[in-house]
Amino acid sequence: QSPAAMNAFELISTSQGLNLGSLFEK
Amino acid sequence: MGCFHSTASRQYPGHEDPVFLASQTAFSVSEVEALFELFKSISSSVIDDGLISKEEFQLALFKNKKKENLFANRIFDLFDVKRKGVVDFGDFVRVLNVFHPNASQEDKIDFTFKLYDLDGTGYIERHEVRQMLIAILCESELKLSDEMIEGILDKTFKEADVDQDGKICRSEWHQFVSKNPQLLKIMTLQYLRDITTTFPSFVFHSEVDEIAT
């Protein structure tokens, strides 16, 4: 999906800073 | 269990009894103890004081690469329930509980609302969303012109801001997320289902009389 076609929050939620899963990866 | 509390609380300020934390959350006592293993590792990565600082949180998120990141800062601020600039174990468990697959959709929606309401005004305002979009462009290799950013903002606010007052209130956010459930994907961590197998060493450090499952 082209970024321009996404809503703002879909784009924002791709941030690495919001991916708490990485806390659990050793 | 009293033993666990008395020993751990000496080294970990704000430490709470795992049985109590389990009773307040979707986690079992064993899972709380496994989370304690993770907490110990993060909270000792820079200064071994039993508390997670913002620097330690970012190191854990970005795997030892020093990065200033608006969203990581926001998440940390929401973990820092007592507004002390550090996260203790009790708050760590209670906030992670919102990310549990079994946590309620309402709690997850409320958390994202607070996350995106950067100024804490009770509304997600257009300037805040613009600020977050610019942050995402800085973080990624994505390039969007100012016109494209304004176009994305127009489209998003046309859909989310039902009364068209230029800001998204809590109930508008609920409606918007209900129509766009993919926005809650970041709010569910499947890792939390397997926490005891990811950190099995909790068994050796457990001071709870009987391990509940």
PDB file of C-alpha atoms in Angstrom:
ATOM      1  CA  GLN A   1       0.000   0.000   0.000  1.00  0.00           C
ATOM      2  CA  SER A   2       1.359   3.403  -0.953  1.00  0.00           C
ATOM      3  CA  PRO A   3       2.121   5.599   2.079  1.00  0.00           C
ATOM      4  CA  ALA A   4       0.042   8.402   0.568  1.00  0.00           C
ATOM      5  CA  ALA A   5      -2.988   6.086   0.551  1.00  0.00           C
ATOM      6  CA  MET A   6      -2.607   5.221   4.245  1.00  0.00           C
ATOM      7  CA  ASN A   7      -4.209   7.153   7.044  1.00  0.00           C
ATOM      8  CA  ALA A   8      -1.833   9.037   9.320  1.00  0.00           C
ATOM      9  CA  PHE A   9      -2.082   6.564  12.179  1.00  0.00           C
ATOM     10  CA  GLU A  10      -1.324   3.563   9.979  1.00  0.00           C
ATOM     11  CA  LEU A  11       1.908   5.298   9.022  1.00  0.00           C
ATOM     12  CA  ILE A  12       2.687   6.279  12.604  1.00  0.00           C
ATOM     13  CA  SER A  13       2.131   2.747  13.870  1.00  0.00           C
ATOM     14  CA  THR A  14       5.017   1.525  11.686  1.00  0.00           C
ATOM     15  CA  SER A  15       7.481   3.262  14.024  1.00  0.00           C
ATOM     16  CA  GLN A  16      10.160   1.054  15.489  1.00  0.00           C
ATOM     17  CA  GLY A  17       9.681   2.964  18.740  1.00  0.00           C
ATOM     18  CA  LEU A  18       6.168   1.532  19.031  1.00  0.00           C
ATOM     19  CA  ASN A  19       7.293  -2.053  18.532  1.00  0.00           C
ATOM     20  CA  LEU A  20       7.619  -3.273  22.102  1.00  0.00           C
ATOM     21  CA  GLY A  21       8.177  -6.799  20.799  1.00  0.00           C
ATOM     22  CA  SER A  22      11.851  -5.933  20.516  1.00  0.00           C
ATOM     23  CA  LEU A  23      12.057  -5.785  24.342  1.00  0.00           C
ATOM     24  CA  PHE A  24      11.565  -9.553  24.348  1.00  0.00           C
ATOM     25  CA  GLU A  25      14.067 -10.404  21.632  1.00  0.00           C
ATOM     26  CA  LYS A  26      17.379 -11.436  23.128  1.00  0.00           C
TER      27      LYS A  26
ATOM     28  CA  MET B   1       5.632 -15.131  48.873  1.00  0.00           C
ATOM     29  CA  GLY B   2       6.507 -12.864  51.778  1.00  0.00           C
ATOM     30  CA  CYS B   3      10.055 -13.979  51.257  1.00  0.00           C
ATOM     31  CA  PHE B   4      10.055 -12.891  47.618  1.00  0.00           C
ATOM     32  CA  HIS B   5       8.712  -9.500  48.570  1.00  0.00           C
ATOM     33  CA  SER B   6      11.181  -8.839  51.342  1.00  0.00           C
ATOM     34  CA  THR B   7      14.250  -9.901  49.351  1.00  0.00           C
ATOM     35  CA  ALA B   8      13.385  -8.269  46.052  1.00  0.00           C
ATOM     36  CA  SER B   9      12.043  -5.085  47.606  1.00  0.00           C
ATOM     37  CA  ARG B  10      15.435  -4.398  49.188  1.00  0.00           C
ATOM     38  CA  GLN B  11      17.091  -4.268  45.764  1.00  0.00           C
ATOM     39  CA  TYR B  12      14.181  -3.077  43.656  1.00  0.00           C
ATOM     40  CA  PRO B  13      12.463   0.119  44.812  1.00  0.00           C
ATOM     41  CA  GLY B  14       8.731  -0.059  44.283  1.00  0.00           C
ATOM     42  CA  HIS B  15       8.835  -3.809  43.878  1.00  0.00           C
ATOM     43  CA  GLU B  16       5.479  -5.447  44.464  1.00  0.00           C
ATOM     44  CA  ASP B  17       4.512  -8.952  45.444  1.00  0.00           C
ATOM     45  CA  PRO B  18       4.126 -11.109  42.307  1.00  0.00           C
ATOM     46  CA  VAL B  19       1.027 -12.742  43.760  1.00  0.00           C
ATOM     47  CA  PHE B  20      -0.553  -9.307  44.146  1.00  0.00           C
ATOM     48  CA  LEU B  21       0.496  -8.231  40.633  1.00  0.00           C
ATOM     49  CA  ALA B  22      -0.891 -11.461  39.178  1.00  0.00           C
ATOM     50  CA  SER B  23      -4.202 -10.788  40.919  1.00  0.00           C
ATOM     51  CA  GLN B  24      -4.400  -7.368  39.258  1.00  0.00           C
ATOM     52  CA  THR B  25      -3.450  -8.457  35.739  1.00  0.00           C
ATOM     53  CA  ALA B  26      -3.904 -11.160  33.109  1.00  0.00           C
ATOM     54  CA  PHE B  27      -0.526 -12.659  34.117  1.00  0.00           C
ATOM     55  CA  SER B  28      -0.056 -15.729  36.273  1.00  0.00           C
ATOM     56  CA  VAL B  29       2.393 -15.602  39.207  1.00  0.00           C
ATOM     57  CA  SER B  30       4.956 -17.506  37.091  1.00  0.00           C
ATOM     58  CA  GLU B  31       4.535 -15.035  34.255  1.00  0.00           C
ATOM     59  CA  VAL B  32       5.049 -12.093  36.638  1.00  0.00           C
ATOM     60  CA  GLU B  33       8.232 -13.767  37.860  1.00  0.00           C
ATOM     61  CA  ALA B  34       9.383 -14.319  34.276  1.00  0.00           C
ATOM     62  CA  LEU B  35       8.703 -10.627  33.574  1.00  0.00           C
ATOM     63  CA  PHE B  36      10.881  -9.851  36.580  1.00  0.00           C
ATOM     64  CA  GLU B  37      13.786 -11.577  34.796  1.00  0.00           C
ATOM     65  CA  LEU B  38      13.251  -9.263  31.818  1.00  0.00           C
ATOM     66  CA  PHE B  39      12.882  -6.262  34.142  1.00  0.00           C
ATOM     67  CA  LYS B  40      16.149  -7.102  35.958  1.00  0.00           C
ATOM     68  CA  SER B  41      18.007  -7.320  32.679  1.00  0.00           C
ATOM     69  CA  ILE B  42      16.705  -3.976  31.350  1.00  0.00           C
ATOM     70  CA  SER B  43      16.982  -2.123  34.669  1.00  0.00           C
ATOM     71  CA  SER B  44      20.628  -3.099  35.151  1.00  0.00           C
ATOM     72  CA  SER B  45      21.837  -2.305  31.632  1.00  0.00           C
ATOM     73  CA  VAL B  46      23.164   1.194  32.462  1.00  0.00           C
ATOM     74  CA  ILE B  47      22.794   1.680  36.234  1.00  0.00           C
ATOM     75  CA  ASP B  48      21.943  -1.319  38.385  1.00  0.00           C
ATOM     76  CA  ASP B  49      19.428   0.481  40.575  1.00  0.00           C
ATOM     77  CA  GLY B  50      16.387  -1.746  40.103  1.00  0.00           C
ATOM     78  CA  LEU B  51      14.563   0.888  38.044  1.00  0.00           C
ATOM     79  CA  ILE B  52      14.304   1.402  34.284  1.00  0.00           C
ATOM     80  CA  SER B  53      15.493   4.791  33.062  1.00  0.00           C
ATOM     81  CA  LYS B  54      14.561   6.229  29.669  1.00  0.00           C
ATOM     82  CA  GLU B  55      18.057   5.467  28.417  1.00  0.00           C
ATOM     83  CA  GLU B  56      17.773   1.823  29.498  1.00  0.00           C
ATOM     84  CA  PHE B  57      14.337   1.545  27.910  1.00  0.00           C
ATOM     85  CA  GLN B  58      15.633   2.880  24.586  1.00  0.00           C
ATOM     86  CA  LEU B  59      18.673   0.609  24.706  1.00  0.00           C
ATOM     87  CA  ALA B  60      16.368  -2.386  25.165  1.00  0.00           C
ATOM     88  CA  LEU B  61      14.058  -1.267  22.346  1.00  0.00           C
ATOM     89  CA  PHE B  62      16.726  -0.434  19.811  1.00  0.00           C
ATOM     90  CA  LYS B  63      19.235  -3.083  20.811  1.00  0.00           C
ATOM     91  CA  ASN B  64      22.134  -0.967  21.976  1.00  0.00           C
ATOM     92  CA  LYS B  65      21.849   1.638  19.251  1.00  0.00           C
ATOM     93  CA  LYS B  66      21.426   5.049  20.786  1.00  0.00           C
ATOM     94  CA  LYS B  67      18.364   6.552  19.173  1.00  0.00           C
ATOM     95  CA  GLU B  68      16.206   9.514  20.072  1.00  0.00           C
ATOM     96  CA  ASN B  69      12.699   8.516  19.111  1.00  0.00           C
ATOM     97  CA  LEU B  70       9.491  10.437  19.762  1.00  0.00           C
ATOM     98  CA  PHE B  71       7.381   7.297  20.028  1.00  0.00           C
ATOM     99  CA  ALA B  72       9.737   5.435  22.348  1.00  0.00           C
ATOM    100  CA  ASN B  73       9.724   8.560  24.554  1.00  0.00           C
ATOM    101  CA  ARG B  74       5.917   8.591  24.568  1.00  0.00           C
ATOM    102  CA  ILE B  75       5.712   4.905  25.458  1.00  0.00           C
ATOM    103  CA  PHE B  76       8.250   5.389  28.252  1.00  0.00           C
ATOM    104  CA  ASP B  77       6.238   8.332  29.623  1.00  0.00           C
ATOM    105  CA  LEU B  78       3.151   6.110  29.763  1.00  0.00           C
ATOM    106  CA  PHE B  79       5.115   3.409  31.617  1.00  0.00           C
ATOM    107  CA  ASP B  80       6.358   6.086  34.024  1.00  0.00           C
ATOM    108  CA  VAL B  81       3.023   6.158  35.834  1.00  0.00           C
ATOM    109  CA  LYS B  82       4.394   7.897  38.937  1.00  0.00           C
ATOM    110  CA  ARG B  83       6.089  10.599  36.818  1.00  0.00           C
ATOM    111  CA  LYS B  84       9.468  10.042  38.457  1.00  0.00           C
ATOM    112  CA  GLY B  85      11.498   9.669  35.275  1.00  0.00           C
ATOM    113  CA  VAL B  86      11.963   5.951  35.976  1.00  0.00           C
ATOM    114  CA  VAL B  87       9.792   2.830  35.763  1.00  0.00           C
ATOM    115  CA  ASP B  88       9.481   0.437  38.693  1.00  0.00           C
ATOM    116  CA  PHE B  89       8.529  -3.222  38.413  1.00  0.00           C
ATOM    117  CA  GLY B  90       4.884  -2.803  39.416  1.00  0.00           C
ATOM    118  CA  ASP B  91       4.232  -0.194  36.745  1.00  0.00           C
ATOM    119  CA  PHE B  92       6.200  -2.238  34.193  1.00  0.00           C
ATOM    120  CA  VAL B  93       3.884  -5.225  34.754  1.00  0.00           C
ATOM    121  CA  ARG B  94       0.656  -3.220  34.888  1.00  0.00           C
ATOM    122  CA  VAL B  95       1.401  -1.343  31.653  1.00  0.00           C
ATOM    123  CA  LEU B  96       2.586  -4.480  29.834  1.00  0.00           C
ATOM    124  CA  ASN B  97      -0.710  -6.015  30.891  1.00  0.00           C
ATOM    125  CA  VAL B  98      -2.481  -3.672  28.434  1.00  0.00           C
ATOM    126  CA  PHE B  99      -0.394  -5.323  25.676  1.00  0.00           C
ATOM    127  CA  HIS B 100      -1.507  -8.810  26.712  1.00  0.00           C
ATOM    128  CA  PRO B 101      -3.534 -10.671  24.046  1.00  0.00           C
ATOM    129  CA  ASN B 102      -6.289 -11.085  26.654  1.00  0.00           C
ATOM    130  CA  ALA B 103      -6.427  -7.408  27.661  1.00  0.00           C
ATOM    131  CA  SER B 104      -9.600  -5.556  26.759  1.00  0.00           C
ATOM    132  CA  GLN B 105      -9.947  -3.701  23.488  1.00  0.00           C
ATOM    133  CA  GLU B 106     -11.146  -0.670  25.496  1.00  0.00           C
ATOM    134  CA  ASP B 107      -7.901  -0.521  27.479  1.00  0.00           C
ATOM    135  CA  LYS B 108      -5.860  -0.825  24.282  1.00  0.00           C
ATOM    136  CA  ILE B 109      -7.835   1.981  22.600  1.00  0.00           C
ATOM    137  CA  ASP B 110      -7.477   4.206  25.670  1.00  0.00           C
ATOM    138  CA  PHE B 111      -3.731   3.586  25.738  1.00  0.00           C
ATOM    139  CA  THR B 112      -3.307   4.573  22.075  1.00  0.00           C
ATOM    140  CA  PHE B 113      -5.373   7.710  22.690  1.00  0.00           C
ATOM    141  CA  LYS B 114      -3.034   8.777  25.488  1.00  0.00           C
ATOM    142  CA  LEU B 115      -0.041   7.818  23.355  1.00  0.00           C
ATOM    143  CA  TYR B 116      -1.053  10.065  20.448  1.00  0.00           C
ATOM    144  CA  ASP B 117      -2.389  12.933  22.605  1.00  0.00           C
ATOM    145  CA  LEU B 118       1.142  14.307  22.832  1.00  0.00           C
ATOM    146  CA  ASP B 119       0.244  17.458  24.756  1.00  0.00           C
ATOM    147  CA  GLY B 120      -2.155  15.678  27.108  1.00  0.00           C
ATOM    148  CA  THR B 121      -5.024  18.044  26.292  1.00  0.00           C
ATOM    149  CA  GLY B 122      -7.617  15.274  26.021  1.00  0.00           C
ATOM    150  CA  TYR B 123      -7.682  15.590  22.222  1.00  0.00           C
ATOM    151  CA  ILE B 124      -5.514  14.329  19.385  1.00  0.00           C
ATOM    152  CA  GLU B 125      -4.927  17.530  17.486  1.00  0.00           C
ATOM    153  CA  ARG B 126      -3.870  18.043  13.907  1.00  0.00           C
ATOM    154  CA  HIS B 127      -0.550  19.616  14.854  1.00  0.00           C
ATOM    155  CA  GLU B 128       0.256  16.584  17.021  1.00  0.00           C
ATOM    156  CA  VAL B 129      -0.472  14.177  14.181  1.00  0.00           C
ATOM    157  CA  ARG B 130       1.638  16.312  11.839  1.00  0.00           C
ATOM    158  CA  GLN B 131       4.484  16.197  14.376  1.00  0.00           C
ATOM    159  CA  MET B 132       4.226  12.389  14.542  1.00  0.00           C
ATOM    160  CA  LEU B 133       4.155  12.073  10.750  1.00  0.00           C
ATOM    161  CA  ILE B 134       7.301  14.175  10.469  1.00  0.00           C
ATOM    162  CA  ALA B 135       8.920  11.991  13.143  1.00  0.00           C
ATOM    163  CA  ILE B 136       8.076   8.844  11.174  1.00  0.00           C
ATOM    164  CA  LEU B 137       9.621  10.345   8.024  1.00  0.00           C
ATOM    165  CA  CYS B 138      12.808  11.149   9.944  1.00  0.00           C
ATOM    166  CA  GLU B 139      12.911   7.619  11.324  1.00  0.00           C
ATOM    167  CA  SER B 140      12.325   5.830   8.011  1.00  0.00           C
ATOM    168  CA  GLU B 141      13.595   6.370   4.514  1.00  0.00           C
ATOM    169  CA  LEU B 142      10.140   7.409   3.432  1.00  0.00           C
ATOM    170  CA  LYS B 143       9.963  10.731   1.635  1.00  0.00           C
ATOM    171  CA  LEU B 144       6.688  12.645   1.454  1.00  0.00           C
ATOM    172  CA  SER B 145       6.245  16.223   0.307  1.00  0.00           C
ATOM    173  CA  ASP B 146       4.512  18.787   2.544  1.00  0.00           C
ATOM    174  CA  GLU B 147       1.493  18.585   0.221  1.00  0.00           C
ATOM    175  CA  MET B 148       1.333  14.824   0.648  1.00  0.00           C
ATOM    176  CA  ILE B 149       1.537  15.158   4.437  1.00  0.00           C
ATOM    177  CA  GLU B 150      -1.287  17.703   4.435  1.00  0.00           C
ATOM    178  CA  GLY B 151      -3.273  15.395   2.124  1.00  0.00           C
ATOM    179  CA  ILE B 152      -2.834  12.482   4.554  1.00  0.00           C
ATOM    180  CA  LEU B 153      -3.873  14.740   7.445  1.00  0.00           C
ATOM    181  CA  ASP B 154      -6.953  15.975   5.523  1.00  0.00           C
ATOM    182  CA  LYS B 155      -8.029  12.432   4.703  1.00  0.00           C
ATOM    183  CA  THR B 156      -7.416  11.177   8.260  1.00  0.00           C
ATOM    184  CA  PHE B 157      -9.260  14.053   9.945  1.00  0.00           C
ATOM    185  CA  LYS B 158     -12.129  13.823   7.460  1.00  0.00           C
ATOM    186  CA  GLU B 159     -12.671  10.262   8.604  1.00  0.00           C
ATOM    187  CA  ALA B 160     -11.761  10.476  12.294  1.00  0.00           C
ATOM    188  CA  ASP B 161     -12.881  13.969  13.296  1.00  0.00           C
ATOM    189  CA  VAL B 162     -16.620  13.373  13.049  1.00  0.00           C
ATOM    190  CA  ASP B 163     -17.712  16.841  14.245  1.00  0.00           C
ATOM    191  CA  GLN B 164     -14.976  18.475  12.140  1.00  0.00           C
ATOM    192  CA  ASP B 165     -13.716  20.699  14.946  1.00  0.00           C
ATOM    193  CA  GLY B 166     -10.094  20.062  14.013  1.00  0.00           C
ATOM    194  CA  LYS B 167      -9.325  17.635  16.830  1.00  0.00           C
ATOM    195  CA  ILE B 168     -10.131  14.030  17.665  1.00  0.00           C
ATOM    196  CA  CYS B 169     -11.854  13.465  21.001  1.00  0.00           C
ATOM    197  CA  ARG B 170     -11.829  10.196  22.897  1.00  0.00           C
ATOM    198  CA  SER B 171     -15.171   8.967  21.548  1.00  0.00           C
ATOM    199  CA  GLU B 172     -14.219   9.861  17.947  1.00  0.00           C
ATOM    200  CA  TRP B 173     -11.003   7.919  18.460  1.00  0.00           C
ATOM    201  CA  HIS B 174     -12.973   4.894  19.673  1.00  0.00           C
ATOM    202  CA  GLN B 175     -15.159   5.003  16.565  1.00  0.00           C
ATOM    203  CA  PHE B 176     -12.184   5.506  14.251  1.00  0.00           C
ATOM    204  CA  VAL B 177     -10.183   2.609  15.725  1.00  0.00           C
ATOM    205  CA  SER B 178     -13.228   0.344  15.656  1.00  0.00           C
ATOM    206  CA  LYS B 179     -13.398   0.972  11.888  1.00  0.00           C
ATOM    207  CA  ASN B 180      -9.613   0.597  11.536  1.00  0.00           C
ATOM    208  CA  PRO B 181      -8.712  -2.268  13.888  1.00  0.00           C
ATOM    209  CA  GLN B 182      -5.264  -2.638  12.300  1.00  0.00           C
ATOM    210  CA  LEU B 183      -4.306   0.449  14.338  1.00  0.00           C
ATOM    211  CA  LEU B 184      -4.363  -1.713  17.460  1.00  0.00           C
ATOM    212  CA  LYS B 185      -1.837  -4.253  16.155  1.00  0.00           C
ATOM    213  CA  ILE B 186       0.963  -2.512  18.049  1.00  0.00           C
ATOM    214  CA  MET B 187      -1.045  -3.002  21.247  1.00  0.00           C
ATOM    215  CA  THR B 188      -0.880  -6.802  21.337  1.00  0.00           C
ATOM    216  CA  LEU B 189       2.354  -8.640  22.093  1.00  0.00           C
ATOM    217  CA  GLN B 190       2.138 -12.352  21.442  1.00  0.00           C
ATOM    218  CA  TYR B 191       5.468 -12.627  23.319  1.00  0.00           C
ATOM    219  CA  LEU B 192       3.513 -12.169  26.529  1.00  0.00           C
ATOM    220  CA  ARG B 193       1.885 -15.582  26.035  1.00  0.00           C
ATOM    221  CA  ASP B 194       5.298 -17.287  26.017  1.00  0.00           C
ATOM    222  CA  ILE B 195       7.040 -15.213  28.633  1.00  0.00           C
ATOM    223  CA  THR B 196       7.835 -18.171  30.920  1.00  0.00           C
ATOM    224  CA  THR B 197       9.541 -20.078  28.105  1.00  0.00           C
ATOM    225  CA  THR B 198      11.427 -16.967  26.956  1.00  0.00           C
ATOM    226  CA  PHE B 199      12.743 -16.374  30.507  1.00  0.00           C
ATOM    227  CA  PRO B 200      12.800 -19.847  32.090  1.00  0.00           C
ATOM    228  CA  SER B 201      15.432 -18.789  34.642  1.00  0.00           C
ATOM    229  CA  PHE B 202      12.627 -17.335  36.769  1.00  0.00           C
ATOM    230  CA  VAL B 203      12.221 -20.855  38.177  1.00  0.00           C
ATOM    231  CA  PHE B 204      15.667 -20.689  39.805  1.00  0.00           C
ATOM    232  CA  HIS B 205      15.027 -17.254  41.295  1.00  0.00           C
ATOM    233  CA  SER B 206      11.466 -17.813  42.411  1.00  0.00           C
ATOM    234  CA  GLU B 207      10.795 -17.131  46.052  1.00  0.00           C
ATOM    235  CA  VAL B 208       7.111 -17.843  45.833  1.00  0.00           C
ATOM    236  CA  ASP B 209       6.209 -20.934  47.847  1.00  0.00           C
ATOM    237  CA  GLU B 210       4.309 -22.601  45.037  1.00  0.00           C
ATOM    238  CA  ILE B 211       4.547 -21.700  41.371  1.00  0.00           C
ATOM    239  CA  ALA B 212       1.059 -21.098  40.074  1.00  0.00           C
ATOM    240  CA  THR B 213       0.484 -21.738  36.389  1.00  0.00           C
TER     241      THR B 213
END
